[in-house]
Amino acid sequence: MTVMRALPATMSYAVGFGVSSFTAPPTHLRSRRFVIVKVSAEPSDKSVEIMRKFSEQYARRSGTYFCVDKSVTSVVIKGLADHKDSLGAPLCPCRHYDDKAAEATQGFWNCPCVPMRERKECHCMLFLTPDNDFAGDEQVISMEEIKELTVNM
Amino acid sequence: METLIASSSSTAAIPRRPSIRPVRSSNSSASTSPSTLAFFRKPLFGNQRKLNHSFHNSSPSASSNVKLNIKCGVTEINESQFPEIVLKSDRPVLVEFVAGWCGPCRLVAPAIESLSKEYEEKLLIVKIDHDSNPKLIEEYKVYGLPALIMFKDGIEIPESRREGAITKAKLKDYIDTLLQSVSVA
């Protein structure tokens, strides 16, 4: 029974394929010539949901709005979820870090990052002040929207 | 961080390969060849150029083919190709540093793409992923993404650094100003 056959397109996120970057294939499978390909990990549904809720809540609390183009919001939420999965903390996905683990512990760039907390500056364009050209008028985003807008990633 | 697991999140694999061997556990990888997977797996921003590039590089006359590939649109390069493609380029080169899950990077991608076609003769635009090219990042001290730096004759044009999202109009302005400044110099 092929697990994959049962999956319709939208369900591909629900299964925990490709989530953990750190597990090697079980030994009984290593002997078969399965090819391992390096691909970007899809964040787990659970983390995406957590970051989605957090984003809605924080936008309300800070009086900021999501981008007019919700795909930007979706991508950033997934980026946060991805870091949460791999590092344990939602490190800002729009930055480079010399040492991600150290940064995650240190916390400056953990969402909501210090620039956001202090000056409402979110260069990921996740939380936009009303005067920002790209700011929409919504503080909500659904899981369906996120999935739809990141379906080709 | 990267994972290995093959066609998991790519549902395109399913209709094409009904004869895939049954998978025992949800963590196993599929037994498809790398080249097949390469086609199913869409790279960032939906363009196949990076893959084509690597296929070309595996041919004997790779070095001569490299220039041909960078014809239209934005090519993604890595730090090993950087000296050849950016520093030794005859045209000015605009380098965009991007990240996988960075929203603004994705927002500016279409603008960058269309401008790269428009300025094809005058300017080369390339994209570099930050995670897979840490040495380059360290060298140019790029931390905020997306970041734009323009190079001419192997050196960074002063004042050409830009961080963050940008509208197409402003991007065009930015390019025009810099191109003008280097052609006058």
GROMACS .gro file of C-alpha atoms in nm, chain B:
model
  185
  154MET     CA    1   1.800   2.292   0.713
  155GLU     CA    2   1.787   2.036   0.450
  156THR     CA    3   1.617   1.709   0.425
  157LEU     CA    4   1.661   1.439   0.225
  158ILE     CA    5   1.325   1.300   0.172
  159ALA     CA    6   1.243   1.274  -0.187
  160SER     CA    7   0.909   1.313  -0.342
  161SER     CA    8   0.727   1.369  -0.018
  162SER     CA    9   0.602   1.717  -0.071
  163SER     CA   10   0.586   1.695  -0.445
  164THR     CA   11   0.257   1.552  -0.547
  165ALA     CA   12   0.350   1.577  -0.911
  166ALA     CA   13   0.542   1.256  -0.859
  167ILE     CA   14   0.233   1.057  -0.791
  168PRO     CA   15   0.053   1.059  -1.125
  169ARG     CA   16   0.376   1.015  -1.316
  170ARG     CA   17   0.514   0.719  -1.134
  171PRO     CA   18   0.234   0.485  -1.041
  172SER     CA   19   0.482   0.202  -1.032
  173ILE     CA   20   0.667   0.340  -0.732
  174ARG     CA   21   0.748   0.063  -0.494
  175PRO     CA   22   0.522   0.063  -0.189
  176VAL     CA   23   0.665   0.260   0.095
  177ARG     CA   24   0.677   0.089   0.427
  178SER     CA   25   0.716   0.379   0.659
  179SER     CA   26   0.635   0.740   0.628
  180ASN     CA   27   0.997   0.831   0.668
  181SER     CA   28   1.137   0.634   0.383
  182SER     CA   29   1.265   0.790   0.067
  183ALA     CA   30   1.141   0.702  -0.277
  184SER     CA   31   1.340   0.505  -0.523
  185THR     CA   32   1.341   0.753  -0.804
  186SER     CA   33   1.652   0.877  -0.971
  187PRO     CA   34   1.797   1.217  -0.889
  188SER     CA   35   1.732   1.353  -1.236
  189THR     CA   36   1.364   1.263  -1.219
  190LEU     CA   37   1.337   1.421  -0.881
  191ALA     CA   38   1.512   1.726  -1.008
  192PHE     CA   39   1.229   1.780  -1.250
  193PHE     CA   40   0.961   1.735  -0.987
  194ARG     CA   41   1.124   1.959  -0.738
  195LYS     CA   42   1.067   2.318  -0.829
  196PRO     CA   43   1.349   2.536  -0.716
  197LEU     CA   44   1.285   2.865  -0.546
  198PHE     CA   45   1.088   3.124  -0.735
  199GLY     CA   46   0.976   2.869  -0.986
  200ASN     CA   47   1.258   2.890  -1.233
  201GLN     CA   48   1.454   2.596  -1.355
  202ARG     CA   49   1.762   2.788  -1.444
  203LYS     CA   50   1.973   2.670  -1.155
  204LEU     CA   51   1.916   2.307  -1.249
  205ASN     CA   52   1.988   2.364  -1.613
  206HIS     CA   53   2.301   2.537  -1.508
  207SER     CA   54   2.425   2.243  -1.310
  208PHE     CA   55   2.349   2.000  -1.586
  209HIS     CA   56   2.547   2.209  -1.824
  210ASN     CA   57   2.836   2.221  -1.586
  211SER     CA   58   2.868   1.850  -1.593
  212SER     CA   59   2.953   1.856  -1.963
  213PRO     CA   60   3.317   1.870  -2.073
  214SER     CA   61   3.298   2.219  -2.215
  215ALA     CA   62   3.139   2.351  -1.899
  216SER     CA   63   3.335   2.669  -1.874
  217SER     CA   64   3.237   2.785  -2.220
  218ASN     CA   65   2.875   2.694  -2.159
  219VAL     CA   66   2.854   2.891  -1.840
  220LYS     CA   67   2.841   3.226  -2.016
  221LEU     CA   68   2.577   3.103  -2.260
  222ASN     CA   69   2.340   3.007  -1.982
  223ILE     CA   70   2.328   3.349  -1.840
  224LYS     CA   71   2.126   3.487  -2.119
  225CYS     CA   72   1.783   3.595  -2.015
  226GLY     CA   73   1.640   3.638  -1.674
  227VAL     CA   74   1.804   3.590  -1.340
  228THR     CA   75   2.042   3.301  -1.282
  229GLU     CA   76   2.108   3.164  -0.940
  230ILE     CA   77   2.476   3.109  -0.875
  231ASN     CA   78   2.691   2.986  -0.590
  232GLU     CA   79   3.014   3.100  -0.431
  233SER     CA   80   3.233   2.887  -0.653
  234GLN     CA   81   3.089   3.048  -0.964
  235PHE     CA   82   3.098   3.393  -0.815
  236PRO     CA   83   3.450   3.496  -0.918
  237GLU     CA   84   3.399   3.387  -1.275
  238ILE     CA   85   3.051   3.518  -1.328
  239VAL     CA   86   3.049   3.830  -1.118
  240LEU     CA   87   3.400   3.953  -1.069
  241LYS     CA   88   3.519   3.881  -1.421
  242SER     CA   89   3.208   3.995  -1.597
  243ASP     CA   90   3.234   4.251  -1.874
  244ARG     CA   91   2.904   4.405  -1.777
  245PRO     CA   92   2.812   4.546  -1.439
  246VAL     CA   93   2.651   4.278  -1.225
  247LEU     CA   94   2.369   4.321  -0.979
  248VAL     CA   95   2.384   4.054  -0.711
  249GLU     CA   96   2.075   3.976  -0.509
  250PHE     CA   97   2.119   3.781  -0.189
  251VAL     CA   98   1.806   3.585  -0.103
  252ALA     CA   99   1.670   3.338   0.147
  253GLY     CA  100   1.430   3.050   0.103
  254TRP     CA  101   1.149   3.158   0.326
  255CYS     CA  102   1.198   3.532   0.299
  256GLY     CA  103   0.875   3.705   0.195
  257PRO     CA  104   1.024   4.028   0.061
  258CYS     CA  105   1.271   3.831  -0.152
  259ARG     CA  106   0.978   3.667  -0.318
  260LEU     CA  107   0.799   3.998  -0.351
  261VAL     CA  108   1.079   4.159  -0.549
  262ALA     CA  109   1.151   3.851  -0.759
  263PRO     CA  110   0.917   3.935  -1.048
  264ALA     CA  111   1.044   4.293  -1.065
  265ILE     CA  112   1.404   4.175  -1.069
  266GLU     CA  113   1.322   3.916  -1.330
  267SER     CA  114   1.157   4.159  -1.566
  268LEU     CA  115   1.428   4.420  -1.522
  269SER     CA  116   1.695   4.165  -1.592
  270LYS     CA  117   1.538   4.102  -1.929
  271GLU     CA  118   1.500   4.470  -1.995
  272TYR     CA  119   1.862   4.547  -1.909
  273GLU     CA  120   1.998   4.232  -2.061
  274GLU     CA  121   2.272   4.392  -2.262
  275LYS     CA  122   2.376   4.646  -2.006
  276LEU     CA  123   2.352   4.458  -1.681
  277LEU     CA  124   2.374   4.104  -1.555
  278ILE     CA  125   2.157   4.011  -1.259
  279VAL     CA  126   2.229   3.706  -1.045
  280LYS     CA  127   2.080   3.560  -0.733
  281ILE     CA  128   2.264   3.399  -0.445
  282ASP     CA  129   2.110   3.195  -0.168
  283HIS     CA  130   2.250   3.291   0.169
  284ASP     CA  131   2.226   2.958   0.348
  285SER     CA  132   2.427   2.766   0.094
  286ASN     CA  133   2.691   3.030   0.042
  287PRO     CA  134   2.806   3.143   0.386
  288LYS     CA  135   3.158   3.233   0.278
  289LEU     CA  136   3.032   3.487   0.033
  290ILE     CA  137   2.803   3.635   0.291
  291GLU     CA  138   3.086   3.663   0.534
  292GLU     CA  139   3.304   3.831   0.276
  293TYR     CA  140   3.049   4.092   0.186
  294LYS     CA  141   2.890   4.116   0.528
  295VAL     CA  142   2.535   4.071   0.410
  296TYR     CA  143   2.292   4.009   0.692
  297GLY     CA  144   1.959   4.162   0.605
  298LEU     CA  145   1.778   4.001   0.316
  299PRO     CA  146   1.702   4.065   0.040
  300ALA     CA  147   2.023   4.253  -0.023
  301LEU     CA  148   2.138   4.411  -0.347
  302ILE     CA  149   2.496   4.491  -0.434
  303MET     CA  150   2.618   4.603  -0.773
  304PHE     CA  151   2.961   4.509  -0.897
  305LYS     CA  152   3.168   4.658  -1.175
  306ASP     CA  153   3.504   4.521  -1.286
  307GLY     CA  154   3.522   4.295  -0.988
  308ILE     CA  155   3.463   4.554  -0.721
  309GLU     CA  156   3.159   4.662  -0.533
  310ILE     CA  157   3.025   4.993  -0.653
  311PRO     CA  158   3.023   5.231  -0.357
  312GLU     CA  159   2.678   5.326  -0.233
  313SER     CA  160   2.526   5.037  -0.423
  314ARG     CA  161   2.419   4.835  -0.120
  315ARG     CA  162   2.049   4.809  -0.059
  316GLU     CA  163   1.867   4.604   0.194
  317GLY     CA  164   1.500   4.516   0.205
  318ALA     CA  165   1.209   4.508  -0.034
  319ILE     CA  166   1.182   4.763  -0.310
  320THR     CA  167   0.919   4.857  -0.565
  321LYS     CA  168   0.988   4.804  -0.932
  322ALA     CA  169   0.996   5.175  -1.002
  323LYS     CA  170   1.247   5.241  -0.727
  324LEU     CA  171   1.452   4.944  -0.839
  325LYS     CA  172   1.466   5.080  -1.191
  326ASP     CA  173   1.573   5.416  -1.057
  327TYR     CA  174   1.839   5.257  -0.845
  328ILE     CA  175   1.979   5.062  -1.139
  329ASP     CA  176   1.969   5.361  -1.371
  330THR     CA  177   2.151   5.582  -1.125
  331LEU     CA  178   2.424   5.329  -1.063
  332LEU     CA  179   2.470   5.244  -1.429
  333GLN     CA  180   2.501   5.609  -1.506
  334SER     CA  181   2.756   5.663  -1.234
  335VAL     CA  182   2.978   5.385  -1.361
  336SER     CA  183   2.955   5.477  -1.724
  337VAL     CA  184   3.056   5.832  -1.650
  338ALA     CA  185   3.349   5.726  -1.434
   0.00000   0.00000   0.00000
